Amino acid sequence: MQKFNEECPIFMQKDLFTLEFPLSKHKRDRVWESLQQRETFTQGQIFPYRVEFETGKEHGPFDSGEKNIHHGPLLHLPGEIGNVTDDYRSLFYYFGSYVISFRLVRPACLEFFKTDKGIKLSLKSFVKPSFGFLWRFGNKIFWKFFGITFLFTNT
């Protein structure tokens, strides 16, 4: 059994990045449904980045406990799907996960929430203090322009 990133190393600080995407009820429900499907993350990835599931399945809804990995240059994110409900989904990253370098950023948990106002995401990471500003700035750009916003155009 692999260990999740639960404890912040003494040379890093906890970082919680949150972002809400305000959406109409109809659009929210369509985006939420897409966020629950494997193919949303396995299809259309920009080479050389890739998302793989331990089961080899590339279609259909996520299952709690399902292992997966997002990987590519400067990105190594093995993890496990946590709870999956009608309005919540979590992804816990294993020890050894990193973005850019294991010494700079260690993601711990990615959560999605379906709210009355739209979709909310929360990303808990452990970050080297001197890199925190760049990490938060990069997340704002990524999630607003490249993250899940592609789902909004298909609804």
Coordinates of C-alpha atoms in Angstrom, one line a residue:
M1 CA 0.0 0.0 0.0
Q2 CA 1.4 3.4 -0.9
K3 CA 1.3 6.3 1.5
F4 CA -0.5 9.6 0.7
N5 CA 1.1 13.0 1.1
E6 CA -0.3 13.7 4.5
E7 CA 2.6 15.4 6.4
C8 CA 4.1 18.6 5.4
P9 CA 8.0 18.4 5.4
I10 CA 9.7 20.8 7.7
F11 CA 11.3 22.7 4.9
M12 CA 8.0 23.3 3.1
Q13 CA 4.8 25.1 3.8
K14 CA 1.2 24.0 3.3
D15 CA -0.5 25.8 0.4
L16 CA -4.3 25.7 -0.3
F17 CA -5.3 27.0 -3.7
T18 CA -9.0 27.3 -4.3
L19 CA -10.9 28.6 -7.3
E20 CA -14.6 28.8 -8.1
F21 CA -16.1 28.7 -11.6
P22 CA -19.5 30.4 -11.5
L23 CA -21.9 28.5 -13.9
S24 CA -25.5 28.3 -14.7
K25 CA -27.2 25.3 -13.2
H26 CA -27.5 23.6 -16.6
K27 CA -23.8 24.3 -17.5
R28 CA -22.7 23.3 -14.0
D29 CA -24.4 19.9 -14.2
R30 CA -22.9 19.2 -17.7
V31 CA -19.4 20.2 -16.5
W32 CA -19.8 18.2 -13.3
E33 CA -20.8 15.1 -15.3
S34 CA -17.7 15.6 -17.5
L35 CA -15.4 15.9 -14.5
Q36 CA -16.6 12.4 -13.3
Q37 CA -15.6 10.6 -16.5
R38 CA -12.2 9.1 -17.2
E39 CA -12.2 10.1 -20.9
T40 CA -12.2 13.8 -19.9
F41 CA -8.7 13.2 -18.7
T42 CA -7.4 10.5 -21.0
Q43 CA -8.5 12.0 -24.3
G44 CA -7.0 15.2 -25.8
Q45 CA -3.9 15.3 -23.6
I46 CA -1.2 17.4 -25.1
F47 CA 1.8 15.1 -25.9
P48 CA 4.0 14.2 -24.0
Y49 CA 1.6 14.5 -21.0
R50 CA -0.7 11.6 -20.2
V51 CA -3.2 10.3 -17.7
E52 CA -3.4 6.6 -17.1
F53 CA -5.5 4.4 -14.8
E54 CA -4.2 1.2 -13.2
T55 CA -7.2 -0.7 -14.5
G56 CA -6.4 0.3 -18.1
K57 CA -10.0 1.7 -18.5
E58 CA -10.1 5.0 -20.4
H59 CA -13.9 5.5 -20.4
G60 CA -16.7 5.7 -17.8
P61 CA -17.1 7.2 -14.4
F62 CA -14.4 7.1 -11.7
D63 CA -14.5 4.6 -8.9
S64 CA -13.4 5.2 -5.3
G65 CA -10.0 3.7 -4.7
E66 CA -9.1 3.7 -8.4
K67 CA -5.4 4.4 -8.9
N68 CA -4.1 6.7 -11.6
I69 CA -1.1 8.7 -12.7
H70 CA -0.8 12.1 -14.4
H71 CA 2.7 12.3 -15.9
G72 CA 4.9 14.1 -18.3
P73 CA 8.0 16.4 -18.2
L74 CA 8.3 18.0 -14.7
L75 CA 5.1 16.2 -13.6
H76 CA 4.7 13.0 -11.7
L77 CA 1.4 12.6 -9.9
P78 CA 0.4 9.1 -8.9
G79 CA -2.7 9.0 -6.8
E80 CA -5.9 7.4 -5.9
I81 CA -9.5 8.6 -6.3
G82 CA -11.1 9.2 -2.9
N83 CA -14.8 9.8 -2.3
V84 CA -17.1 10.1 -5.3
T85 CA -20.5 11.5 -4.6
D86 CA -23.2 13.6 -6.4
D87 CA -21.4 16.8 -5.5
Y88 CA -17.9 15.9 -4.4
R89 CA -14.8 14.1 -5.7
S90 CA -11.3 13.8 -4.3
L91 CA -8.0 12.7 -5.6
F92 CA -5.2 11.9 -3.1
Y93 CA -1.7 12.0 -4.3
Y94 CA 0.9 9.5 -3.1
F95 CA 4.2 10.3 -1.5
G96 CA 6.7 10.9 -4.3
S97 CA 4.3 13.1 -6.3
Y98 CA 5.7 16.3 -7.6
V99 CA 5.4 19.2 -10.0
I100 CA 8.6 20.7 -11.4
S101 CA 10.7 19.1 -8.7
F102 CA 10.2 17.0 -5.5
R103 CA 12.1 19.7 -3.7
L104 CA 9.7 22.5 -4.8
V105 CA 6.1 21.3 -5.0
R106 CA 4.4 18.1 -3.6
P107 CA 0.6 18.1 -4.4
A108 CA -1.4 16.3 -1.7
C109 CA -5.1 16.4 -2.6
L110 CA -7.2 17.7 -5.4
E111 CA -10.9 18.2 -4.7
F112 CA -13.9 19.2 -6.8
F113 CA -17.2 20.4 -5.4
K114 CA -20.5 21.0 -7.2
T115 CA -22.0 24.0 -5.5
D116 CA -25.2 26.1 -5.9
K117 CA -23.1 28.7 -7.8
G118 CA -21.0 26.4 -10.0
I119 CA -17.9 24.2 -9.6
K120 CA -15.2 24.8 -7.0
L121 CA -11.8 23.2 -6.9
S122 CA -9.3 23.0 -4.0
L123 CA -5.7 21.9 -4.4
K124 CA -3.7 21.2 -1.2
S125 CA 0.1 21.1 -1.8
F126 CA 3.3 21.3 0.1
V127 CA 5.6 24.0 -1.3
K128 CA 9.1 25.3 -0.7
P129 CA 8.4 28.8 0.9
S130 CA 10.5 30.7 -1.6
F131 CA 8.5 29.1 -4.5
G132 CA 5.0 29.7 -3.0
F133 CA 4.3 32.9 -4.9
L134 CA 5.2 31.4 -8.3
W135 CA 3.2 28.2 -7.4
R136 CA 0.0 30.2 -6.7
F137 CA 0.5 32.5 -9.7
G138 CA 1.0 29.4 -12.0
N139 CA -2.1 27.8 -10.6
K140 CA -4.2 30.9 -11.3
I141 CA -3.1 30.9 -14.9
F142 CA -3.3 27.1 -15.4
W143 CA -6.8 26.5 -13.9
K144 CA -8.3 29.6 -15.5
F145 CA -7.0 29.0 -19.0
F146 CA -5.8 25.4 -19.4
G147 CA -7.2 23.4 -16.4
I148 CA -10.9 22.5 -16.7
T149 CA -12.1 25.5 -18.6
F150 CA -12.1 23.5 -21.9
L151 CA -15.2 21.8 -20.5
F152 CA -17.1 25.0 -20.4
T153 CA -17.0 25.4 -24.2
N154 CA -18.6 22.0 -24.8
T155 CA -21.7 22.8 -22.9

